[in-house]
mmCIF file with all atom_site columns, C-alpha atoms in Angstrom:
data_model
loop_
_atom_site.group_PDB
_atom_site.id
_atom_site.type_symbol
_atom_site.label_atom_id
_atom_site.label_alt_id
_atom_site.label_comp_id
_atom_site.label_asym_id
_atom_site.label_entity_id
_atom_site.label_seq_id
_atom_site.pdbx_PDB_ins_code
_atom_site.Cartn_x
_atom_site.Cartn_y
_atom_site.Cartn_z
_atom_site.occupancy
_atom_site.B_iso_or_equiv
_atom_site.pdbx_formal_charge
_atom_site.auth_seq_id
_atom_site.auth_comp_id
_atom_site.auth_asym_id
_atom_site.auth_atom_id
_atom_site.pdbx_PDB_model_num
ATOM 1   C CA . UNK A 1 1   ? 12.619  -6.646  12.647  1.00 63.00 ? 28  UNK A CA 1
ATOM 2   C CA . UNK A 1 2   ? 9.185   -6.338  11.114  1.00 74.00 ? 29  UNK A CA 1
ATOM 3   C CA . UNK A 1 3   ? 7.636   -3.024  11.122  1.00 90.00 ? 30  UNK A CA 1
ATOM 4   C CA . UNK A 1 4   ? 4.347   -4.274  10.942  1.00 96.00 ? 31  UNK A CA 1
ATOM 5   C CA . UNK A 1 5   ? 3.009   -7.306  12.001  1.00 97.00 ? 32  UNK A CA 1
ATOM 6   C CA . UNK A 1 6   ? -0.065  -9.064  11.168  1.00 97.00 ? 33  UNK A CA 1
ATOM 7   C CA . UNK A 1 7   ? -0.478  -12.538 12.826  1.00 96.00 ? 34  UNK A CA 1
ATOM 8   C CA . UNK A 1 8   ? -3.465  -13.811 11.301  1.00 95.00 ? 35  UNK A CA 1
ATOM 9   C CA . UNK A 1 9   ? -2.993  -15.030 7.912   1.00 94.00 ? 36  UNK A CA 1
ATOM 10  C CA . UNK A 1 10  ? -6.732  -16.079 7.424   1.00 95.00 ? 37  UNK A CA 1
ATOM 11  C CA . UNK A 1 11  ? -10.005 -15.127 9.507   1.00 95.00 ? 38  UNK A CA 1
ATOM 12  C CA . UNK A 1 12  ? -13.492 -16.353 9.107   1.00 96.00 ? 39  UNK A CA 1
ATOM 13  C CA . UNK A 1 13  ? -16.544 -14.420 10.370  1.00 97.00 ? 40  UNK A CA 1
ATOM 14  C CA . UNK A 1 14  ? -20.349 -14.995 10.284  1.00 97.00 ? 41  UNK A CA 1
ATOM 15  C CA . UNK A 1 15  ? -22.370 -12.293 8.418   1.00 97.00 ? 42  UNK A CA 1
ATOM 16  C CA . UNK A 1 16  ? -23.616 -9.547  10.442  1.00 97.00 ? 43  UNK A CA 1
ATOM 17  C CA . UNK A 1 17  ? -20.918 -10.502 13.428  1.00 97.00 ? 44  UNK A CA 1
ATOM 18  C CA . UNK A 1 18  ? -17.957 -8.254  14.385  1.00 98.00 ? 45  UNK A CA 1
ATOM 19  C CA . UNK A 1 19  ? -14.390 -9.145  13.676  1.00 98.00 ? 46  UNK A CA 1
ATOM 20  C CA . UNK A 1 20  ? -11.089 -7.834  14.751  1.00 98.00 ? 47  UNK A CA 1
ATOM 21  C CA . UNK A 1 21  ? -7.662  -7.914  12.822  1.00 98.00 ? 48  UNK A CA 1
ATOM 22  C CA . UNK A 1 22  ? -4.944  -7.466  14.511  1.00 98.00 ? 49  UNK A CA 1
ATOM 23  C CA . UNK A 1 23  ? -1.948  -5.290  13.712  1.00 98.00 ? 50  UNK A CA 1
ATOM 24  C CA . UNK A 1 24  ? 1.011   -4.415  15.837  1.00 98.00 ? 51  UNK A CA 1
ATOM 25  C CA . UNK A 1 25  ? 3.828   -1.841  14.753  1.00 96.00 ? 52  UNK A CA 1
ATOM 26  C CA . UNK A 1 26  ? 7.434   -1.148  15.757  1.00 94.00 ? 53  UNK A CA 1
ATOM 27  C CA . UNK A 1 27  ? 8.909   2.333   15.351  1.00 90.00 ? 54  UNK A CA 1
ATOM 28  C CA . UNK A 1 28  ? 10.668  4.729   17.337  1.00 87.00 ? 55  UNK A CA 1
ATOM 29  C CA . UNK A 1 29  ? 9.329   7.849   15.633  1.00 86.00 ? 56  UNK A CA 1
ATOM 30  C CA . UNK A 1 30  ? 7.252   9.684   17.969  1.00 87.00 ? 57  UNK A CA 1
ATOM 31  C CA . UNK A 1 31  ? 5.011   10.699  14.983  1.00 85.00 ? 58  UNK A CA 1
ATOM 32  C CA . UNK A 1 32  ? 3.681   8.178   12.649  1.00 88.00 ? 59  UNK A CA 1
ATOM 33  C CA . UNK A 1 33  ? 0.446   7.199   10.969  1.00 90.00 ? 60  UNK A CA 1
ATOM 34  C CA . UNK A 1 34  ? -1.303  3.973   10.863  1.00 93.00 ? 61  UNK A CA 1
ATOM 35  C CA . UNK A 1 35  ? -3.514  2.886   8.011   1.00 93.00 ? 62  UNK A CA 1
ATOM 36  C CA . UNK A 1 36  ? -5.834  0.057   7.017   1.00 96.00 ? 63  UNK A CA 1
ATOM 37  C CA . UNK A 1 37  ? -6.372  -1.009  3.244   1.00 96.00 ? 64  UNK A CA 1
ATOM 38  C CA . UNK A 1 38  ? -8.849  -3.532  1.776   1.00 97.00 ? 65  UNK A CA 1
ATOM 39  C CA . UNK A 1 39  ? -7.755  -5.604  -1.324  1.00 97.00 ? 66  UNK A CA 1
ATOM 40  C CA . UNK A 1 40  ? -10.672 -7.482  -2.907  1.00 97.00 ? 67  UNK A CA 1
ATOM 41  C CA . UNK A 1 41  ? -10.268 -10.332 -5.462  1.00 95.00 ? 68  UNK A CA 1
ATOM 42  C CA . UNK A 1 42  ? -10.148 -7.881  -8.018  1.00 93.00 ? 69  UNK A CA 1
ATOM 43  C CA . UNK A 1 43  ? -6.787  -6.472  -6.585  1.00 93.00 ? 70  UNK A CA 1
ATOM 44  C CA . UNK A 1 44  ? -7.301  -2.762  -6.155  1.00 94.00 ? 71  UNK A CA 1
ATOM 45  C CA . UNK A 1 45  ? -6.210  -1.169  -3.051  1.00 95.00 ? 72  UNK A CA 1
ATOM 46  C CA . UNK A 1 46  ? -9.027  0.562   -1.114  1.00 93.00 ? 73  UNK A CA 1
ATOM 47  C CA . UNK A 1 47  ? -8.121  2.911   1.759   1.00 91.00 ? 74  UNK A CA 1
ATOM 48  C CA . UNK A 1 48  ? -10.232 2.310   4.918   1.00 94.00 ? 75  UNK A CA 1
ATOM 49  C CA . UNK A 1 49  ? -9.066  4.201   7.748   1.00 93.00 ? 76  UNK A CA 1
ATOM 50  C CA . UNK A 1 50  ? -6.346  6.131   9.295   1.00 92.00 ? 77  UNK A CA 1
ATOM 51  C CA . UNK A 1 51  ? -4.952  6.901   12.900  1.00 93.00 ? 78  UNK A CA 1
ATOM 52  C CA . UNK A 1 52  ? -2.353  9.368   13.720  1.00 90.00 ? 79  UNK A CA 1
ATOM 53  C CA . UNK A 1 53  ? -0.080  8.915   16.607  1.00 91.00 ? 80  UNK A CA 1
ATOM 54  C CA . UNK A 1 54  ? -1.035  11.971  18.228  1.00 90.00 ? 81  UNK A CA 1
ATOM 55  C CA . UNK A 1 55  ? -4.728  11.380  17.689  1.00 90.00 ? 82  UNK A CA 1
ATOM 56  C CA . UNK A 1 56  ? -6.562  11.187  21.139  1.00 90.00 ? 83  UNK A CA 1
ATOM 57  C CA . UNK A 1 57  ? -9.628  9.368   20.080  1.00 94.00 ? 84  UNK A CA 1
ATOM 58  C CA . UNK A 1 58  ? -9.772  6.005   18.038  1.00 96.00 ? 85  UNK A CA 1
ATOM 59  C CA . UNK A 1 59  ? -10.453 6.640   14.455  1.00 95.00 ? 86  UNK A CA 1
ATOM 60  C CA . UNK A 1 60  ? -13.883 5.628   13.102  1.00 96.00 ? 87  UNK A CA 1
ATOM 61  C CA . UNK A 1 61  ? -15.164 5.461   9.447   1.00 94.00 ? 88  UNK A CA 1
ATOM 62  C CA . UNK A 1 62  ? -18.656 3.854   9.220   1.00 97.00 ? 89  UNK A CA 1
ATOM 63  C CA . UNK A 1 63  ? -18.589 0.075   9.885   1.00 98.00 ? 90  UNK A CA 1
ATOM 64  C CA . UNK A 1 64  ? -14.818 0.381   10.604  1.00 98.00 ? 91  UNK A CA 1
ATOM 65  C CA . UNK A 1 65  ? -13.070 1.392   13.675  1.00 98.00 ? 92  UNK A CA 1
ATOM 66  C CA . UNK A 1 66  ? -9.314  1.190   14.567  1.00 97.00 ? 93  UNK A CA 1
ATOM 67  C CA . UNK A 1 67  ? -8.594  0.093   18.179  1.00 97.00 ? 94  UNK A CA 1
ATOM 68  C CA . UNK A 1 68  ? -5.501  2.176   18.736  1.00 97.00 ? 95  UNK A CA 1
ATOM 69  C CA . UNK A 1 69  ? -3.426  1.152   21.727  1.00 97.00 ? 96  UNK A CA 1
ATOM 70  C CA . UNK A 1 70  ? -0.294  3.195   21.748  1.00 95.00 ? 97  UNK A CA 1
ATOM 71  C CA . UNK A 1 71  ? 1.621   1.801   24.772  1.00 95.00 ? 98  UNK A CA 1
ATOM 72  C CA . UNK A 1 72  ? 1.242   -1.658  23.012  1.00 96.00 ? 99  UNK A CA 1
ATOM 73  C CA . UNK A 1 73  ? 1.885   -0.658  19.817  1.00 96.00 ? 100 UNK A CA 1
ATOM 74  C CA . UNK A 1 74  ? -1.094  -2.024  18.461  1.00 97.00 ? 101 UNK A CA 1
ATOM 75  C CA . UNK A 1 75  ? -3.730  -0.660  15.769  1.00 98.00 ? 102 UNK A CA 1
ATOM 76  C CA . UNK A 1 76  ? -6.479  -3.376  15.393  1.00 98.00 ? 103 UNK A CA 1
ATOM 77  C CA . UNK A 1 77  ? -8.979  -2.769  12.850  1.00 98.00 ? 104 UNK A CA 1
ATOM 78  C CA . UNK A 1 78  ? -12.607 -3.814  14.006  1.00 98.00 ? 105 UNK A CA 1
ATOM 79  C CA . UNK A 1 79  ? -15.280 -4.373  11.295  1.00 98.00 ? 106 UNK A CA 1
ATOM 80  C CA . UNK A 1 80  ? -18.984 -4.382  12.768  1.00 97.00 ? 107 UNK A CA 1
ATOM 81  C CA . UNK A 1 81  ? -21.991 -6.090  11.237  1.00 96.00 ? 108 UNK A CA 1
ATOM 82  C CA . UNK A 1 82  ? -19.735 -7.818  8.548   1.00 97.00 ? 109 UNK A CA 1
ATOM 83  C CA . UNK A 1 83  ? -21.174 -8.381  5.217   1.00 97.00 ? 110 UNK A CA 1
ATOM 84  C CA . UNK A 1 84  ? -20.294 -10.721 2.216   1.00 97.00 ? 111 UNK A CA 1
ATOM 85  C CA . UNK A 1 85  ? -18.695 -8.051  0.485   1.00 97.00 ? 112 UNK A CA 1
ATOM 86  C CA . UNK A 1 86  ? -16.207 -7.429  3.225   1.00 98.00 ? 113 UNK A CA 1
ATOM 87  C CA . UNK A 1 87  ? -14.370 -10.831 2.228   1.00 98.00 ? 114 UNK A CA 1
ATOM 88  C CA . UNK A 1 88  ? -10.907 -9.414  1.010   1.00 98.00 ? 115 UNK A CA 1
ATOM 89  C CA . UNK A 1 89  ? -7.396  -9.133  2.065   1.00 97.00 ? 116 UNK A CA 1
ATOM 90  C CA . UNK A 1 90  ? -6.494  -6.567  4.684   1.00 98.00 ? 117 UNK A CA 1
ATOM 91  C CA . UNK A 1 91  ? -3.308  -4.669  5.093   1.00 97.00 ? 118 UNK A CA 1
ATOM 92  C CA . UNK A 1 92  ? -2.225  -2.636  7.904   1.00 97.00 ? 119 UNK A CA 1
ATOM 93  C CA . UNK A 1 93  ? 0.669   -0.161  7.009   1.00 94.00 ? 120 UNK A CA 1
ATOM 94  C CA . UNK A 1 94  ? 2.482   2.531   8.736   1.00 92.00 ? 121 UNK A CA 1
ATOM 95  C CA . UNK A 1 95  ? 4.041   5.777   7.705   1.00 88.00 ? 122 UNK A CA 1
ATOM 96  C CA . UNK A 1 96  ? 6.939   7.144   9.555   1.00 82.00 ? 123 UNK A CA 1
ATOM 97  C CA . UNK A 1 97  ? 8.849   10.432  9.482   1.00 71.00 ? 124 UNK A CA 1
ATOM 98  C CA . UNK A 1 98  ? 6.546   13.033  11.164  1.00 55.00 ? 125 UNK A CA 1
ATOM 99  C CA . UNK A 1 99  ? 5.384   16.119  9.276   1.00 51.00 ? 126 UNK A CA 1
ATOM 100 C CA . UNK A 1 100 ? 8.443   16.763  7.360   1.00 47.00 ? 127 UNK A CA 1
ATOM 101 C CA . UNK A 1 101 ? 7.625   14.400  4.653   1.00 49.00 ? 128 UNK A CA 1
ATOM 102 C CA . UNK A 1 102 ? 11.124  12.972  4.715   1.00 47.00 ? 129 UNK A CA 1
ATOM 103 C CA . UNK A 1 103 ? 9.843   9.695   5.322   1.00 59.00 ? 130 UNK A CA 1
ATOM 104 C CA . UNK A 1 104 ? 6.416   9.804   3.503   1.00 72.00 ? 131 UNK A CA 1
ATOM 105 C CA . UNK A 1 105 ? 6.407   6.187   2.464   1.00 80.00 ? 132 UNK A CA 1
ATOM 106 C CA . UNK A 1 106 ? 3.953   3.444   3.622   1.00 87.00 ? 133 UNK A CA 1
ATOM 107 C CA . UNK A 1 107 ? 5.359   0.110   5.062   1.00 91.00 ? 134 UNK A CA 1
ATOM 108 C CA . UNK A 1 108 ? 2.791   -2.876  4.846   1.00 94.00 ? 135 UNK A CA 1
ATOM 109 C CA . UNK A 1 109 ? 2.214   -5.870  6.755   1.00 96.00 ? 136 UNK A CA 1
ATOM 110 C CA . UNK A 1 110 ? 1.775   -9.341  5.125   1.00 95.00 ? 137 UNK A CA 1
ATOM 111 C CA . UNK A 1 111 ? -2.113  -9.146  5.303   1.00 96.00 ? 138 UNK A CA 1
ATOM 112 C CA . UNK A 1 112 ? -4.985  -11.087 6.670   1.00 97.00 ? 139 UNK A CA 1
ATOM 113 C CA . UNK A 1 113 ? -7.425  -12.874 4.328   1.00 97.00 ? 140 UNK A CA 1
ATOM 114 C CA . UNK A 1 114 ? -11.103 -12.166 5.783   1.00 98.00 ? 141 UNK A CA 1
ATOM 115 C CA . UNK A 1 115 ? -13.904 -14.664 4.706   1.00 98.00 ? 142 UNK A CA 1
ATOM 116 C CA . UNK A 1 116 ? -17.343 -13.577 5.722   1.00 98.00 ? 143 UNK A CA 1
ATOM 117 C CA . UNK A 1 117 ? -19.738 -16.613 5.736   1.00 96.00 ? 144 UNK A CA 1
ATOM 118 C CA . UNK A 1 118 ? -23.397 -16.887 5.701   1.00 93.00 ? 145 UNK A CA 1
ATOM 119 C CA . UNK B 2 1   ? -10.876 13.127  -10.322 1.00 64.00 ? 30  UNK B CA 1
ATOM 120 C CA . UNK B 2 2   ? -10.000 10.063  -12.141 1.00 80.00 ? 31  UNK B CA 1
ATOM 121 C CA . UNK B 2 3   ? -7.557  8.684   -9.406  1.00 93.00 ? 32  UNK B CA 1
ATOM 122 C CA . UNK B 2 4   ? -4.264  7.389   -10.252 1.00 96.00 ? 33  UNK B CA 1
ATOM 123 C CA . UNK B 2 5   ? -3.962  5.779   -13.584 1.00 97.00 ? 34  UNK B CA 1
ATOM 124 C CA . UNK B 2 6   ? -1.970  2.922   -14.245 1.00 98.00 ? 35  UNK B CA 1
ATOM 125 C CA . UNK B 2 7   ? -1.177  1.438   -17.830 1.00 97.00 ? 36  UNK B CA 1
ATOM 126 C CA . UNK B 2 8   ? -1.422  -1.517  -18.815 1.00 97.00 ? 37  UNK B CA 1
ATOM 127 C CA . UNK B 2 9   ? -3.693  -3.259  -16.748 1.00 97.00 ? 38  UNK B CA 1
ATOM 128 C CA . UNK B 2 10  ? -1.887  -6.639  -17.880 1.00 97.00 ? 39  UNK B CA 1
ATOM 129 C CA . UNK B 2 11  ? 1.372   -7.347  -19.568 1.00 97.00 ? 40  UNK B CA 1
ATOM 130 C CA . UNK B 2 12  ? 2.716   -10.649 -20.677 1.00 98.00 ? 41  UNK B CA 1
ATOM 131 C CA . UNK B 2 13  ? 6.217   -10.414 -22.200 1.00 97.00 ? 42  UNK B CA 1
ATOM 132 C CA . UNK B 2 14  ? 9.067   -12.900 -22.745 1.00 97.00 ? 43  UNK B CA 1
ATOM 133 C CA . UNK B 2 15  ? 12.204  -13.087 -20.848 1.00 97.00 ? 44  UNK B CA 1
ATOM 134 C CA . UNK B 2 16  ? 14.709  -10.646 -21.936 1.00 97.00 ? 45  UNK B CA 1
ATOM 135 C CA . UNK B 2 17  ? 12.177  -8.199  -23.319 1.00 98.00 ? 46  UNK B CA 1
ATOM 136 C CA . UNK B 2 18  ? 12.110  -4.557  -22.053 1.00 97.00 ? 47  UNK B CA 1
ATOM 137 C CA . UNK B 2 19  ? 8.868   -3.811  -20.040 1.00 98.00 ? 48  UNK B CA 1
ATOM 138 C CA . UNK B 2 20  ? 7.681   -0.194  -19.337 1.00 98.00 ? 49  UNK B CA 1
ATOM 139 C CA . UNK B 2 21  ? 4.815   0.457   -16.907 1.00 98.00 ? 50  UNK B CA 1
ATOM 140 C CA . UNK B 2 22  ? 3.204   3.701   -16.790 1.00 98.00 ? 51  UNK B CA 1
ATOM 141 C CA . UNK B 2 23  ? 1.595   6.083   -14.207 1.00 98.00 ? 52  UNK B CA 1
ATOM 142 C CA . UNK B 2 24  ? -0.360  9.166   -13.914 1.00 98.00 ? 53  UNK B CA 1
ATOM 143 C CA . UNK B 2 25  ? -0.816  10.498  -10.421 1.00 96.00 ? 54  UNK B CA 1
ATOM 144 C CA . UNK B 2 26  ? -3.517  12.678  -9.087  1.00 93.00 ? 55  UNK B CA 1
ATOM 145 C CA . UNK B 2 27  ? -3.309  16.229  -10.103 1.00 93.00 ? 56  UNK B CA 1
ATOM 146 C CA . UNK B 2 28  ? -1.518  18.268  -7.220  1.00 89.00 ? 57  UNK B CA 1
ATOM 147 C CA . UNK B 2 29  ? -0.151  15.410  -5.632  1.00 90.00 ? 58  UNK B CA 1
ATOM 148 C CA . UNK B 2 30  ? 3.358   15.891  -4.589  1.00 88.00 ? 59  UNK B CA 1
ATOM 149 C CA . UNK B 2 31  ? 4.541   12.363  -3.875  1.00 90.00 ? 60  UNK B CA 1
ATOM 150 C CA . UNK B 2 32  ? 4.538   9.221   -6.143  1.00 94.00 ? 61  UNK B CA 1
ATOM 151 C CA . UNK B 2 33  ? 5.234   5.693   -5.288  1.00 94.00 ? 62  UNK B CA 1
ATOM 152 C CA . UNK B 2 34  ? 5.977   2.313   -7.043  1.00 97.00 ? 63  UNK B CA 1
ATOM 153 C CA . UNK B 2 35  ? 5.109   -0.882  -5.221  1.00 97.00 ? 64  UNK B CA 1
ATOM 154 C CA . UNK B 2 36  ? 5.312   -4.083  -6.050  1.00 97.00 ? 65  UNK B CA 1
ATOM 155 C CA . UNK B 2 37  ? 2.995   -7.126  -4.705  1.00 97.00 ? 66  UNK B CA 1
ATOM 156 C CA . UNK B 2 38  ? 4.118   -10.870 -5.013  1.00 95.00 ? 67  UNK B CA 1
ATOM 157 C CA . UNK B 2 39  ? 2.937   -13.764 -2.906  1.00 92.00 ? 68  UNK B CA 1
ATOM 158 C CA . UNK B 2 40  ? 6.341   -14.525 -1.450  1.00 91.00 ? 69  UNK B CA 1
ATOM 159 C CA . UNK B 2 41  ? 7.606   -10.883 -0.664  1.00 91.00 ? 70  UNK B CA 1
ATOM 160 C CA . UNK B 2 42  ? 4.200   -9.017  -0.086  1.00 92.00 ? 71  UNK B CA 1
ATOM 161 C CA . UNK B 2 43  ? 3.804   -5.480  -0.927  1.00 94.00 ? 72  UNK B CA 1
ATOM 162 C CA . UNK B 2 44  ? 7.268   -3.972  -1.127  1.00 94.00 ? 73  UNK B CA 1
ATOM 163 C CA . UNK B 2 45  ? 8.185   -0.334  -2.129  1.00 94.00 ? 74  UNK B CA 1
ATOM 164 C CA . UNK B 2 46  ? 10.512  0.058   -5.070  1.00 96.00 ? 75  UNK B CA 1
ATOM 165 C CA . UNK B 2 47  ? 10.887  3.744   -5.312  1.00 95.00 ? 76  UNK B CA 1
ATOM 166 C CA . UNK B 2 48  ? 9.249   6.991   -4.354  1.00 93.00 ? 77  UNK B CA 1
ATOM 167 C CA . UNK B 2 49  ? 9.442   10.605  -5.891  1.00 94.00 ? 78  UNK B CA 1
ATOM 168 C CA . UNK B 2 50  ? 8.723   14.097  -4.320  1.00 90.00 ? 79  UNK B CA 1
ATOM 169 C CA . UNK B 2 51  ? 8.179   16.905  -6.674  1.00 92.00 ? 80  UNK B CA 1
ATOM 170 C CA . UNK B 2 52  ? 9.344   14.614  -9.438  1.00 95.00 ? 81  UNK B CA 1
ATOM 171 C CA . UNK B 2 53  ? 12.835  14.012  -7.559  1.00 94.00 ? 82  UNK B CA 1
ATOM 172 C CA . UNK B 2 54  ? 13.526  10.270  -6.686  1.00 94.00 ? 83  UNK B CA 1
ATOM 173 C CA . UNK B 2 55  ? 13.837  10.419  -3.011  1.00 90.00 ? 84  UNK B CA 1
ATOM 174 C CA . UNK B 2 56  ? 14.433  6.850   -1.948  1.00 89.00 ? 85  UNK B CA 1
ATOM 175 C CA . UNK B 2 57  ? 15.162  3.977   -4.690  1.00 93.00 ? 86  UNK B CA 1
ATOM 176 C CA . UNK B 2 58  ? 16.624  1.531   -1.993  1.00 91.00 ? 87  UNK B CA 1
ATOM 177 C CA . UNK B 2 59  ? 13.773  -0.848  -2.877  1.00 92.00 ? 88  UNK B CA 1
ATOM 178 C CA . UNK B 2 60  ? 14.713  -1.333  -6.399  1.00 95.00 ? 89  UNK B CA 1
ATOM 179 C CA . UNK B 2 61  ? 15.817  -4.865  -6.664  1.00 88.00 ? 90  UNK B CA 1
ATOM 180 C CA . UNK B 2 62  ? 18.762  -4.375  -9.156  1.00 86.00 ? 91  UNK B CA 1
ATOM 181 C CA . UNK B 2 63  ? 19.870  -2.434  -12.174 1.00 91.00 ? 92  UNK B CA 1
ATOM 182 C CA . UNK B 2 64  ? 17.505  -3.785  -14.573 1.00 96.00 ? 93  UNK B CA 1
ATOM 183 C CA . UNK B 2 65  ? 14.975  -1.611  -12.924 1.00 97.00 ? 94  UNK B CA 1
ATOM 184 C CA . UNK B 2 66  ? 14.877  2.284   -13.554 1.00 97.00 ? 95  UNK B CA 1
ATOM 185 C CA . UNK B 2 67  ? 11.992  4.704   -12.666 1.00 98.00 ? 96  UNK B CA 1
ATOM 186 C CA . UNK B 2 68  ? 11.581  8.250   -14.137 1.00 97.00 ? 97  UNK B CA 1
ATOM 187 C CA . UNK B 2 69  ? 9.213   10.873  -13.447 1.00 98.00 ? 98  UNK B CA 1
ATOM 188 C CA . UNK B 2 70  ? 9.871   13.565  -16.284 1.00 97.00 ? 99  UNK B CA 1
ATOM 189 C CA . UNK B 2 71  ? 6.957   15.741  -15.042 1.00 95.00 ? 100 UNK B CA 1
ATOM 190 C CA . UNK B 2 72  ? 4.397   16.025  -12.328 1.00 95.00 ? 101 UNK B CA 1
ATOM 191 C CA . UNK B 2 73  ? 1.816   13.841  -14.247 1.00 95.00 ? 102 UNK B CA 1
ATOM 192 C CA . UNK B 2 74  ? 3.717   11.118  -15.456 1.00 97.00 ? 103 UNK B CA 1
ATOM 193 C CA . UNK B 2 75  ? 6.084   8.559   -14.330 1.00 98.00 ? 104 UNK B CA 1
ATOM 194 C CA . UNK B 2 76  ? 7.501   5.128   -15.798 1.00 98.00 ? 105 UNK B CA 1
ATOM 195 C CA . UNK B 2 77  ? 8.930   1.917   -14.502 1.00 98.00 ? 106 UNK B CA 1
ATOM 196 C CA . UNK B 2 78  ? 11.164  0.311   -16.783 1.00 98.00 ? 107 UNK B CA 1
ATOM 197 C CA . UNK B 2 79  ? 12.536  -3.472  -16.680 1.00 97.00 ? 108 UNK B CA 1
ATOM 198 C CA . UNK B 2 80  ? 15.215  -4.478  -18.915 1.00 97.00 ? 109 UNK B CA 1
ATOM 199 C CA . UNK B 2 81  ? 15.801  -7.266  -19.422 1.00 96.00 ? 110 UNK B CA 1
ATOM 200 C CA . UNK B 2 82  ? 12.769  -8.722  -17.851 1.00 97.00 ? 111 UNK B CA 1
ATOM 201 C CA . UNK B 2 83  ? 13.102  -12.121 -15.985 1.00 97.00 ? 112 UNK B CA 1
ATOM 202 C CA . UNK B 2 84  ? 10.241  -14.664 -14.973 1.00 97.00 ? 113 UNK B CA 1
ATOM 203 C CA . UNK B 2 85  ? 11.026  -13.620 -11.081 1.00 96.00 ? 114 UNK B CA 1
ATOM 204 C CA . UNK B 2 86  ? 9.605   -10.008 -11.965 1.00 97.00 ? 115 UNK B CA 1
ATOM 205 C CA . UNK B 2 87  ? 6.186   -11.244 -12.445 1.00 98.00 ? 116 UNK B CA 1
ATOM 206 C CA . UNK B 2 88  ? 4.198   -9.243  -10.023 1.00 98.00 ? 117 UNK B CA 1
ATOM 207 C CA . UNK B 2 89  ? 1.406   -6.784  -9.484  1.00 98.00 ? 118 UNK B CA 1
ATOM 208 C CA . UNK B 2 90  ? 3.083   -3.385  -9.913  1.00 98.00 ? 119 UNK B CA 1
ATOM 209 C CA . UNK B 2 91  ? 1.393   -0.503  -7.964  1.00 98.00 ? 120 UNK B CA 1
ATOM 210 C CA . UNK B 2 92  ? 1.641   3.077   -8.472  1.00 97.00 ? 121 UNK B CA 1
ATOM 211 C CA . UNK B 2 93  ? 0.305   5.355   -5.800  1.00 94.00 ? 122 UNK B CA 1
ATOM 212 C CA . UNK B 2 94  ? 0.481   9.123   -5.142  1.00 92.00 ? 123 UNK B CA 1
ATOM 213 C CA . UNK B 2 95  ? -0.279  11.408  -1.884  1.00 88.00 ? 124 UNK B CA 1
ATOM 214 C CA . UNK B 2 96  ? -0.257  15.015  -1.338  1.00 84.00 ? 125 UNK B CA 1
ATOM 215 C CA . UNK B 2 97  ? 1.707   16.662  1.109   1.00 71.00 ? 126 UNK B CA 1
ATOM 216 C CA . UNK B 2 98  ? -0.370  17.857  4.004   1.00 65.00 ? 127 UNK B CA 1
ATOM 217 C CA . UNK B 2 99  ? 0.431   18.235  7.570   1.00 50.00 ? 128 UNK B CA 1
ATOM 218 C CA . UNK B 2 100 ? -1.296  15.068  9.611   1.00 52.00 ? 129 UNK B CA 1
ATOM 219 C CA . UNK B 2 101 ? -3.095  12.974  7.217   1.00 62.00 ? 130 UNK B CA 1
ATOM 220 C CA . UNK B 2 102 ? -1.250  11.804  4.203   1.00 63.00 ? 131 UNK B CA 1
ATOM 221 C CA . UNK B 2 103 ? -3.804  10.222  1.551   1.00 71.00 ? 132 UNK B CA 1
ATOM 222 C CA . UNK B 2 104 ? -2.310  7.519   -0.298  1.00 86.00 ? 133 UNK B CA 1
ATOM 223 C CA . UNK B 2 105 ? -4.295  6.773   -3.416  1.00 91.00 ? 134 UNK B CA 1
ATOM 224 C CA . UNK B 2 106 ? -3.281  3.707   -5.506  1.00 94.00 ? 135 UNK B CA 1
ATOM 225 C CA . UNK B 2 107 ? -3.898  2.850   -9.020  1.00 96.00 ? 136 UNK B CA 1
ATOM 226 C CA . UNK B 2 108 ? -5.548  -0.479  -10.113 1.00 96.00 ? 137 UNK B CA 1
ATOM 227 C CA . UNK B 2 109 ? -1.958  -1.808  -10.650 1.00 97.00 ? 138 UNK B CA 1
ATOM 228 C CA . UNK B 2 110 ? -0.227  -3.655  -13.599 1.00 98.00 ? 139 UNK B CA 1
ATOM 229 C CA . UNK B 2 111 ? -0.129  -7.540  -13.636 1.00 97.00 ? 140 UNK B CA 1
ATOM 230 C CA . UNK B 2 112 ? 2.996   -8.231  -15.251 1.00 98.00 ? 141 UNK B CA 1
ATOM 231 C CA . UNK B 2 113 ? 3.806   -11.877 -16.374 1.00 98.00 ? 142 UNK B CA 1
ATOM 232 C CA . UNK B 2 114 ? 7.066   -12.747 -17.710 1.00 98.00 ? 143 UNK B CA 1
ATOM 233 C CA . UNK B 2 115 ? 7.511   -16.288 -19.579 1.00 97.00 ? 144 UNK B CA 1
#
């Protein structure tokens, strides 16, 4: 079974509009972390936002927010006020293994290609 | 902080040749990861180290691949002999050990083409 599922291979959004990128995950570990990364056409992996499984509030970083619905195992990324520079591939990722560091590795989804249009 | 440094940025080699990819993690980071990115398989973890010791190499595709971390500031991923299906972008990432948030920082990647 896929640990991280991103069902939207491609998305379009108008500049200045908000967009939600979907991510669902599968784990039986009570302690885990969820990450979103941005990969522009230049290829680098840019960290955007992190949500811990025990965090009570949804994570926010500037125009990025994470809509964390634990019971549904969902961790959607919301980008507000989209800009042309937001056009990129976006990856959701999960770390399992709690605080011991024993499972300190990231598993990635297949990504969503976002295109921001004028 | 110079970030995670990978070299070379691009590598073109002929099938059968040995290829060595290099990575310098961020100073003080306890973990180092090697990922491979292809269109077909996405981002897949090859191997990771904790304090220079390999912890999980289950993602290494076959014996042609080997990775070492002789010290805290250097790691190599070697492919010998290389094959066209090894063509991919190889990322190195490092992470500190902290309770709660683990910050993973990726290098710029090495784009490998095997012809």
